[in-house]
Short mmCIF file of C-alpha atoms in Angstrom, two decimals:
data_model
loop_
_atom_site.label_atom_id
_atom_site.label_comp_id
_atom_site.label_asym_id
_atom_site.label_seq_id
_atom_site.Cartn_x
_atom_site.Cartn_y
_atom_site.Cartn_z
CA MET A 1 -102.12 82.96 -13.19
CA SER A 2 -105.45 81.35 -14.00
CA ALA A 3 -107.14 80.79 -17.33
CA LEU A 4 -109.66 83.46 -16.40
CA ALA A 5 -106.87 86.03 -16.06
CA VAL A 6 -105.94 85.30 -19.67
CA VAL A 7 -109.60 85.67 -20.62
CA ALA A 8 -109.69 89.03 -18.83
CA ALA A 9 -106.59 90.25 -20.70
CA ALA A 10 -108.07 89.16 -24.05
CA LEU A 11 -111.38 90.79 -23.13
CA GLN A 12 -109.52 94.06 -22.46
CA VAL A 13 -108.11 94.13 -25.99
CA VAL A 14 -111.46 93.24 -27.57
CA CYS A 15 -113.31 95.83 -25.52
CA VAL A 16 -110.80 98.57 -26.37
CA LEU A 17 -111.07 97.63 -30.06
CA ALA A 18 -114.84 97.66 -30.01
CA GLY A 19 -115.33 100.46 -27.52
CA ALA A 20 -112.89 103.08 -28.82
CA PRO A 21 -115.12 104.27 -31.70
CA LEU A 22 -118.04 104.40 -29.27
CA VAL A 23 -116.02 106.57 -26.86
CA VAL A 24 -115.14 108.95 -29.70
CA GLY A 25 -118.75 108.93 -30.90
CA GLY A 26 -120.03 109.54 -27.39
CA MET A 27 -117.70 112.50 -26.91
CA ARG A 28 -118.84 114.00 -30.22
CA GLN A 29 -122.47 113.42 -29.27
CA VAL A 30 -122.07 115.10 -25.85
CA ARG A 31 -120.39 118.03 -27.52
CA ALA A 32 -123.03 118.27 -30.24
CA ARG A 33 -125.88 118.23 -27.72
CA LEU A 34 -124.26 120.89 -25.54
CA GLU A 35 -123.80 123.06 -28.63
CA GLY A 36 -127.44 122.62 -29.59
CA ARG A 37 -126.87 120.29 -32.52
CA ALA A 38 -128.50 116.91 -33.08
CA GLY A 39 -125.20 115.06 -33.57
CA GLY A 40 -124.46 111.93 -35.55
CA GLY A 41 -125.13 109.50 -32.73
CA PHE A 42 -122.84 107.20 -30.76
CA GLY A 43 -122.39 104.77 -33.64
CA GLN A 44 -121.24 107.32 -36.22
CA PRO A 45 -117.48 106.59 -35.89
CA TRP A 46 -118.23 102.90 -36.42
CA ARG A 47 -120.21 103.72 -39.57
CA ASP A 48 -117.36 105.97 -40.75
CA LEU A 49 -114.84 103.19 -40.15
CA ARG A 50 -116.98 100.72 -42.12
CA LYS A 51 -117.21 103.18 -44.99
CA GLN A 52 -113.45 103.86 -44.98
CA MET A 53 -112.59 100.17 -44.83
CA ARG A 54 -114.54 99.47 -48.02
CA LYS A 55 -112.72 102.17 -49.96
CA GLN A 56 -109.90 101.64 -52.41
CA GLN A 57 -106.32 101.56 -51.12
CA ILE A 58 -104.44 104.62 -52.35
CA THR A 59 -100.66 105.12 -52.29
CA PRO A 60 -99.66 108.80 -52.47
CA LEU A 61 -96.93 109.50 -55.01
CA GLY A 62 -93.40 109.10 -53.67
CA THR A 63 -94.23 107.61 -50.28
CA THR A 64 -92.24 104.68 -48.97
CA VAL A 65 -92.69 101.78 -46.60
CA VAL A 66 -92.41 104.19 -43.63
CA PHE A 67 -95.69 105.75 -44.66
CA ALA A 68 -97.33 102.40 -45.35
CA LEU A 69 -96.33 100.83 -42.02
CA ALA A 70 -97.02 103.73 -39.65
CA PRO A 71 -100.76 102.98 -39.12
CA ALA A 72 -99.92 99.38 -38.26
CA VAL A 73 -97.19 100.45 -35.80
CA LEU A 74 -99.53 102.96 -34.17
CA ALA A 75 -102.39 100.47 -33.89
CA GLY A 76 -100.08 97.65 -32.78
CA SER A 77 -98.38 99.65 -30.04
CA THR A 78 -101.75 100.89 -28.78
CA LEU A 79 -103.18 97.35 -28.70
CA LEU A 80 -100.10 96.16 -26.83
CA ILE A 81 -100.70 98.87 -24.23
CA ALA A 82 -104.34 97.77 -24.04
CA ALA A 83 -103.19 94.19 -23.41
CA ILE A 84 -100.68 94.93 -20.65
CA VAL A 85 -102.25 97.69 -18.54
CA PRO A 86 -104.66 96.64 -15.77
CA LEU A 87 -108.07 97.74 -17.05
CA ILE A 88 -110.44 94.92 -16.10
CA ALA A 89 -108.30 92.66 -13.92
CA LEU A 90 -104.92 92.91 -12.20
CA GLY A 91 -103.37 89.52 -12.93
CA SER A 92 -102.75 89.84 -16.66
CA PRO A 93 -100.27 87.30 -18.07
CA LEU A 94 -98.23 90.23 -19.44
CA GLU A 95 -98.36 92.03 -16.09
CA SER A 96 -94.60 92.02 -15.53
CA ALA A 97 -94.26 94.09 -18.72
CA ALA A 98 -96.80 96.64 -17.51
CA ASP A 99 -94.21 99.07 -16.29
CA LEU A 100 -95.39 102.66 -16.51
CA PHE A 101 -92.14 103.69 -18.16
CA GLY A 102 -92.63 100.91 -20.72
CA VAL A 103 -96.16 102.10 -21.43
CA VAL A 104 -94.89 105.65 -21.97
CA GLY A 105 -92.27 104.27 -24.36
CA LEU A 106 -94.89 102.35 -26.36
CA LEU A 107 -97.01 105.48 -26.53
CA PHE A 108 -94.14 107.43 -28.03
CA LEU A 109 -93.34 104.62 -30.46
CA GLY A 110 -96.74 105.23 -32.05
CA THR A 111 -96.24 109.01 -32.04
CA VAL A 112 -92.84 108.74 -33.69
CA ALA A 113 -94.14 106.29 -36.33
CA LEU A 114 -96.83 108.80 -37.37
CA THR A 115 -94.32 111.66 -37.30
CA LEU A 116 -92.01 109.81 -39.66
CA ALA A 117 -94.97 109.02 -41.93
CA GLY A 118 -95.82 112.72 -42.05
CA LEU A 119 -92.25 113.54 -43.05
CA ASP A 120 -92.21 110.68 -45.55
CA THR A 121 -94.92 112.28 -47.68
CA GLY A 122 -92.58 115.20 -48.33
CA THR A 123 -95.39 117.75 -48.40
CA ALA A 124 -95.26 120.98 -46.45
CA PHE A 125 -98.33 120.01 -44.42
CA GLY A 126 -96.93 116.64 -43.43
CA GLY A 127 -93.68 118.23 -42.30
CA MET A 128 -95.53 120.96 -40.44
CA GLY A 129 -97.71 118.48 -38.59
CA SER A 130 -94.74 116.27 -37.71
CA SER A 131 -92.70 119.21 -36.52
CA ARG A 132 -95.51 120.42 -34.25
CA GLU A 133 -96.32 116.94 -32.98
CA ILE A 134 -92.70 116.22 -32.07
CA THR A 135 -92.38 119.61 -30.36
CA ILE A 136 -95.37 118.81 -28.18
CA ALA A 137 -94.19 115.25 -27.61
CA ALA A 138 -90.76 116.50 -26.53
CA LEU A 139 -92.39 118.79 -23.99
CA VAL A 140 -94.89 116.18 -22.81
CA GLU A 141 -92.44 113.36 -22.22
CA PRO A 142 -90.63 114.81 -19.17
CA THR A 143 -93.98 115.59 -17.57
CA ILE A 144 -95.31 112.07 -18.06
CA LEU A 145 -92.14 110.56 -16.66
CA LEU A 146 -92.21 112.85 -13.61
CA ALA A 147 -95.90 112.23 -12.93
CA VAL A 148 -95.29 108.50 -13.25
CA PHE A 149 -92.39 108.80 -10.86
CA ALA A 150 -94.61 110.62 -8.34
CA LEU A 151 -97.22 107.86 -8.62
CA SER A 152 -94.69 105.10 -8.19
CA VAL A 153 -93.38 106.52 -4.91
CA PRO A 154 -96.29 105.39 -2.63
CA GLY A 155 -96.49 101.89 -4.18
CA GLU A 156 -92.69 101.65 -4.29
CA SER A 157 -92.97 100.24 -7.81
CA ALA A 158 -93.46 101.53 -11.35
CA ASN A 159 -95.47 98.42 -12.17
CA LEU A 160 -99.03 99.48 -13.00
CA ALA A 161 -100.73 96.59 -11.27
CA ALA A 162 -98.68 97.29 -8.12
CA ILE A 163 -99.63 100.99 -8.20
CA VAL A 164 -103.32 100.21 -8.74
CA SER A 165 -103.49 97.61 -5.99
CA ALA A 166 -101.54 99.86 -3.59
CA THR A 167 -104.07 102.63 -4.21
CA ALA A 168 -107.00 100.23 -3.85
CA HIS A 169 -105.70 99.02 -0.47
CA ASN A 170 -104.89 102.49 0.76
CA PRO A 171 -107.43 104.92 -0.74
CA GLY A 172 -106.33 107.65 1.67
CA GLN A 173 -103.24 108.39 -0.39
CA LEU A 174 -105.49 109.54 -3.27
CA VAL A 175 -106.21 112.81 -1.49
CA SER A 176 -102.54 113.39 -0.72
CA PRO A 177 -101.12 116.49 -2.43
CA GLY A 178 -98.68 114.38 -4.46
CA SER A 179 -101.42 112.26 -5.94
CA LEU A 180 -103.71 115.20 -6.71
CA LEU A 181 -100.91 117.16 -8.39
CA ALA A 182 -99.91 114.10 -10.41
CA PHE A 183 -103.54 113.68 -11.50
CA VAL A 184 -103.75 117.24 -12.84
CA ALA A 185 -100.37 116.94 -14.56
CA LEU A 186 -101.31 113.61 -16.16
CA ALA A 187 -104.69 114.96 -17.28
CA ILE A 188 -103.08 117.90 -19.10
CA VAL A 189 -100.50 115.61 -20.64
CA ILE A 190 -103.12 113.15 -21.87
CA ILE A 191 -105.11 115.97 -23.45
CA ALA A 192 -101.95 117.07 -25.27
CA GLU A 193 -100.94 113.54 -26.20
CA THR A 194 -104.32 112.58 -27.68
CA GLY A 195 -104.66 115.87 -29.52
CA ARG A 196 -107.78 117.23 -27.81
CA LEU A 197 -108.71 120.85 -27.15
CA PRO A 198 -107.09 123.20 -26.13
CA VAL A 199 -103.86 121.78 -27.57
CA ASP A 200 -105.18 120.48 -30.88
CA ASN A 201 -108.61 120.58 -32.44
CA PRO A 202 -109.51 117.09 -33.66
CA SER A 203 -112.34 118.36 -35.88
CA THR A 204 -110.46 121.12 -37.68
CA HIS A 205 -110.50 121.28 -41.47
CA LEU A 206 -107.99 124.09 -41.88
CA GLU A 207 -104.55 122.67 -42.60
CA LEU A 208 -102.65 125.55 -41.04
CA THR A 209 -104.13 124.99 -37.59
CA MET A 210 -103.70 121.21 -37.65
CA ILE A 211 -101.25 119.20 -35.63
CA HIS A 212 -102.29 115.56 -35.61
CA GLU A 213 -104.53 115.89 -38.67
CA ALA A 214 -101.76 117.49 -40.75
CA MET A 215 -99.56 114.45 -40.31
CA ILE A 216 -102.24 112.06 -41.53
CA LEU A 217 -103.51 114.30 -44.35
CA GLU A 218 -102.29 111.90 -47.03
CA TYR A 219 -103.98 108.82 -45.59
CA ALA A 220 -107.19 107.63 -47.21
CA GLY A 221 -109.45 104.61 -47.12
CA PRO A 222 -108.47 101.64 -44.94
CA LYS A 223 -105.23 103.24 -43.71
CA LEU A 224 -107.06 106.37 -42.59
CA ALA A 225 -109.58 104.14 -40.84
CA MET A 226 -106.72 102.38 -39.05
CA VAL A 227 -105.11 105.66 -37.93
CA GLU A 228 -108.43 107.04 -36.67
CA TRP A 229 -109.28 103.81 -34.94
CA ALA A 230 -105.85 103.75 -33.31
CA SER A 231 -106.22 107.37 -32.17
CA GLY A 232 -109.57 106.48 -30.62
CA MET A 233 -108.03 103.47 -28.89
CA ARG A 234 -105.21 105.61 -27.54
CA LEU A 235 -107.70 108.01 -26.04
CA THR A 236 -109.75 105.15 -24.58
CA VAL A 237 -106.76 103.34 -23.10
CA LEU A 238 -105.32 106.50 -21.57
CA LEU A 239 -108.66 107.51 -20.06
CA ALA A 240 -109.10 104.00 -18.67
CA LEU A 241 -105.55 104.03 -17.30
CA VAL A 242 -106.07 107.36 -15.52
CA ALA A 243 -109.42 106.11 -14.23
CA ASN A 244 -107.78 103.03 -12.72
CA LEU A 245 -104.77 104.89 -11.36
CA PHE A 246 -106.92 107.39 -9.49
CA MET A 247 -110.22 105.50 -9.03
CA PRO A 248 -109.17 101.85 -8.70
CA TRP A 249 -112.53 100.60 -7.43
CA GLY A 250 -114.28 97.71 -9.15
CA ILE A 251 -111.19 96.27 -10.82
CA ALA A 252 -110.97 92.47 -10.54
CA GLY A 253 -108.17 90.99 -8.43
CA ALA A 254 -105.17 88.96 -9.52
CA ASP A 255 -107.11 85.68 -9.50
CA PRO A 256 -110.54 86.75 -10.75
CA SER A 257 -113.83 84.90 -10.97
CA LEU A 258 -116.11 85.29 -13.99
CA LEU A 259 -118.42 87.59 -12.04
CA ALA A 260 -115.48 89.76 -10.94
CA ILE A 261 -114.36 90.11 -14.56
CA LEU A 262 -117.84 91.19 -15.65
CA LEU A 263 -117.98 93.61 -12.72
CA GLY A 264 -114.55 94.97 -13.67
CA LEU A 265 -115.71 95.44 -17.25
CA ALA A 266 -118.82 97.32 -16.12
CA ALA A 267 -116.78 99.47 -13.72
CA ILE A 268 -114.16 100.47 -16.28
CA SER A 269 -116.83 101.19 -18.93
CA LEU A 270 -118.63 103.47 -16.49
CA LYS A 271 -115.41 105.22 -15.45
CA VAL A 272 -114.30 105.80 -19.06
CA ALA A 273 -117.78 107.03 -20.02
CA LEU A 274 -117.73 109.48 -17.10
CA LEU A 275 -114.24 110.81 -17.85
CA ALA A 276 -114.96 111.08 -21.59
CA GLY A 277 -118.21 112.90 -20.83
CA PHE A 278 -116.42 115.40 -18.57
CA LEU A 279 -113.68 115.92 -21.17
CA ALA A 280 -116.19 116.49 -23.96
CA ALA A 281 -118.30 118.83 -21.83
CA GLY A 282 -115.19 120.79 -20.86
CA GLU A 283 -114.15 121.15 -24.48
CA VAL A 284 -117.34 123.03 -25.31
CA PHE A 285 -116.20 125.96 -23.20
CA ILE A 286 -112.65 126.37 -24.46
CA ALA A 287 -111.03 127.34 -27.73
CA LYS A 288 -107.78 126.01 -29.14
CA LEU A 289 -104.68 127.67 -27.74
CA ARG A 290 -102.23 129.38 -30.04
CA LEU A 291 -99.46 126.91 -30.86
CA PHE A 292 -96.82 128.94 -29.07
CA ARG A 293 -98.97 129.25 -25.96
CA VAL A 294 -99.12 125.46 -25.67
CA PRO A 295 -95.58 125.23 -24.21
CA GLU A 296 -96.75 127.48 -21.36
CA LEU A 297 -99.55 125.03 -20.56
CA LEU A 298 -97.16 122.11 -20.75
CA ALA A 299 -94.58 123.93 -18.64
CA GLY A 300 -97.34 124.42 -16.06
CA SER A 301 -98.10 120.71 -16.06
CA PHE A 302 -94.39 119.94 -15.80
CA LEU A 303 -94.23 122.17 -12.73
CA LEU A 304 -97.22 120.35 -11.20
CA ALA A 305 -95.54 117.02 -11.85
CA LEU A 306 -92.34 118.26 -10.23
CA LEU A 307 -94.32 119.41 -7.20
CA ALA A 308 -96.07 116.03 -7.16
CA VAL A 309 -92.73 114.23 -6.94
CA THR A 310 -91.54 116.56 -4.19
CA ALA A 311 -94.81 116.22 -2.29
CA SER A 312 -94.92 112.43 -2.49
CA TYR A 313 -91.36 112.28 -1.18
CA PHE A 314 -91.70 114.67 1.71
CA LEU A 315 -95.38 114.39 2.62
CA GLY A 316 -95.86 110.72 1.74
CA THR A 317 -97.44 108.49 4.35
CA PRO A 318 -95.22 105.55 5.27
CA THR A 319 -96.75 102.49 3.68
CA SER A 320 -95.48 99.59 5.76
CA MET B 1 -103.59 102.89 -57.03
CA VAL B 2 -101.01 105.69 -56.96
CA ALA B 3 -102.33 109.22 -56.55
CA PRO B 4 -100.64 112.63 -56.40
CA LEU B 5 -100.10 114.35 -53.06
CA TRP B 6 -102.45 116.98 -51.67
CA ALA B 7 -101.04 120.42 -52.45
CA CYS B 8 -103.99 122.60 -51.48
CA GLY B 9 -105.13 122.69 -55.10
CA ALA B 10 -101.87 124.15 -56.41
CA ASP B 11 -99.99 121.43 -58.23
CA ALA B 12 -96.26 121.03 -58.95
CA LEU B 13 -94.82 120.51 -55.48
CA SER B 14 -91.06 120.82 -55.56
CA PRO B 15 -88.41 119.66 -53.10
CA ARG B 16 -87.81 123.31 -52.22
CA MET B 17 -91.21 123.35 -50.50
CA GLN B 18 -90.31 120.50 -48.18
CA TYR B 19 -89.63 120.83 -44.51
CA THR B 20 -85.91 121.01 -43.83
CA ALA B 21 -84.14 120.05 -40.63
CA THR B 22 -84.05 123.72 -39.62
CA SER B 23 -87.76 124.26 -40.17
CA PHE B 24 -88.58 120.96 -38.47
CA ALA B 25 -86.78 122.01 -35.30
CA GLU B 26 -87.94 125.64 -35.42
CA PRO B 27 -90.93 125.32 -33.02
CA LEU B 28 -88.81 123.61 -30.39
CA GLN B 29 -86.04 126.13 -30.94
CA ARG B 30 -88.58 128.90 -30.42
CA VAL B 31 -89.71 127.32 -27.15
CA PHE B 32 -86.12 127.25 -25.88
CA ASP B 33 -85.24 130.65 -27.34
CA ASP B 34 -83.81 131.96 -24.07
CA ILE B 35 -81.29 129.16 -23.74
CA LEU B 36 -80.33 128.60 -27.38
CA ARG B 37 -80.19 132.32 -28.30
CA PRO B 38 -80.35 131.96 -32.06
CA ASP B 39 -78.93 134.83 -34.08
CA THR B 40 -81.59 135.65 -36.66
CA ASP B 41 -81.49 138.34 -39.31
CA VAL B 42 -84.44 139.23 -41.50
CA GLU B 43 -83.78 141.83 -44.14
CA VAL B 44 -86.73 143.11 -46.13
CA THR B 45 -86.02 145.12 -49.24
CA HIS B 46 -88.91 147.28 -50.43
CA PHE B 47 -89.62 148.65 -53.84
CA ALA B 48 -88.83 152.33 -54.26
CA GLU B 49 -92.47 153.11 -55.09
CA SER B 50 -94.04 151.94 -51.86
CA GLN B 51 -92.93 150.43 -48.60
CA TYR B 52 -95.89 148.06 -48.72
CA LEU B 53 -94.47 146.23 -51.73
CA VAL B 54 -91.74 143.79 -50.86
CA GLU B 55 -89.03 143.13 -53.42
CA LYS B 56 -86.87 140.67 -51.56
CA VAL B 57 -86.68 139.03 -48.14
CA THR B 58 -83.38 137.68 -46.88
CA TYR B 59 -83.50 135.37 -43.88
CA ARG B 60 -80.38 134.19 -42.16
CA THR B 61 -80.18 132.31 -38.90
CA LEU B 62 -77.15 131.14 -37.06
CA MET B 63 -77.19 129.03 -33.96
CA ALA B 64 -74.14 128.47 -31.85
CA ASP B 65 -74.27 125.54 -29.48
CA PRO B 66 -74.41 127.12 -25.99
CA VAL B 67 -73.10 123.99 -24.27
CA GLU B 68 -70.14 123.88 -26.59
CA GLN B 69 -69.51 127.59 -26.31
CA ARG B 70 -69.88 128.07 -22.56
CA PHE B 71 -68.82 124.70 -21.22
CA TYR B 72 -66.64 122.66 -23.56
CA THR B 73 -64.58 125.54 -24.95
CA PRO B 74 -63.38 126.90 -21.54
CA VAL B 75 -62.63 123.39 -20.26
CA VAL B 76 -60.74 122.41 -23.39
CA HIS B 77 -58.86 125.71 -23.26
CA ALA B 78 -57.80 125.17 -19.63
CA VAL B 79 -56.65 121.61 -20.31
CA THR B 80 -54.67 122.73 -23.37
CA THR B 81 -52.93 125.50 -21.40
CA TRP B 82 -51.96 123.11 -18.64
CA ALA B 83 -50.77 120.52 -21.15
CA GLN B 84 -48.56 123.12 -22.82
CA TRP B 85 -46.99 123.94 -19.48
CA VAL B 86 -46.35 120.25 -18.67
CA ARG B 87 -44.90 119.79 -22.14
CA GLY B 88 -42.16 122.31 -21.35
CA ALA B 89 -41.01 120.06 -18.48
CA HIS B 90 -40.03 117.08 -20.66
CA THR B 91 -38.13 118.22 -23.70
CA GLY B 92 -36.15 114.99 -24.25
CA SER B 93 -33.02 116.02 -22.33
CA VAL B 94 -31.62 113.02 -20.37
CA HIS B 95 -29.79 115.35 -17.99
CA LEU B 96 -33.03 117.02 -17.03
CA TYR B 97 -34.73 113.62 -16.37
CA LEU B 98 -31.75 112.52 -14.18
CA ALA B 99 -32.12 115.78 -12.25
CA TYR B 100 -35.86 115.04 -11.74
CA GLY B 101 -34.96 111.54 -10.45
CA ALA B 102 -32.36 112.92 -8.04
CA ALA B 103 -34.74 115.64 -6.81
CA GLY B 104 -37.52 113.06 -6.35
CA LEU B 105 -35.25 110.77 -4.36
CA LEU B 106 -34.12 113.68 -2.22
CA ILE B 107 -37.74 114.67 -1.46
CA VAL B 108 -38.67 111.05 -0.57
CA LEU B 109 -35.67 110.79 1.76
CA LEU B 110 -36.51 114.08 3.43
CA VAL B 111 -40.19 113.08 3.92
CA ALA B 112 -39.37 109.57 5.18
CA ARG B 113 -36.79 110.81 7.69
#
């Protein structure tokens, strides 16, 4: 492990921190333009965050430490994911911890922290949001684990760097049925997990239709800024992770040079921008699903993940 | 600064408006309706004047654990029946135990012959 690998890992965290609001802003801008509006511009989420950060800290009546700590847990777990997954370079110093199952666990740590915060407020909306979020999370988790399992079959490892480098060395396996099915399953799951359309509408203002927003209804000022920032980072990290799992080109190797790191940064920025653009453009054409139709969508993605596992076992190309 | 909770403009939230464990799990229970088979009764009492005016709504839901009912209970029942039968074989009579020993020895001798 070289010093530059450490630099690359640190750069990943900084770029996710700085880039997440831009990704969210970009998605809103794409959507606004496609709907014929002017939009607030790419920098609007950053301006919102600055405004929120300067506001007064407010503690809702009757909330406890669970409520106060949840934004920090969410942001911390997301930053940890950003530090360990291979986004810019493969040889991160925390690489041995970058197990896909571990990443899924960290993801759910943040979800559960917010869910408990929603319950902690004691309001009907908080409980409603938490209940819905945990229902979706409970349905999403088996799908993620199965899709991950399907992806780890060709590389014979659940370590992210191993999967990415196996795919980079053998791009042919990307068009295998197992890989394609796992991609679709993971895409649906990530849409559900980050609360995008058609599972949840991130821009809704009606409490009864909210999922994610209902849980964080009581947050204001700096804490709200932290939750929104963390949600943006989650979206960014997951998009980047999918980009690298299925399009591993441009990522710097285990012992990178400075040029390779810069190239890796440019590649991942481009990939995330492309995926976010597609996601935002797709959202223009769909409406939110009814809450009790969502399980059907998730059951479909679970089925795809199951087929992906089966396909990668029986149709997998021998990799030795 | 401490501020009151958001109650959609209507103040005086009470603990009765909170989410309970049952309501928290309701969406997931609804997803797995076919397996869990909850027994739900909703009784709506109308006013005598019009059936569009509701006087009282009674909601009662009962959920039996299907794993307990269809798996544990039969297994436990079978084990208990067998245990009762075995119990009848050792009632504390020394004569009976001596007879078992003699019969066992006889069987071993016959098999080993």
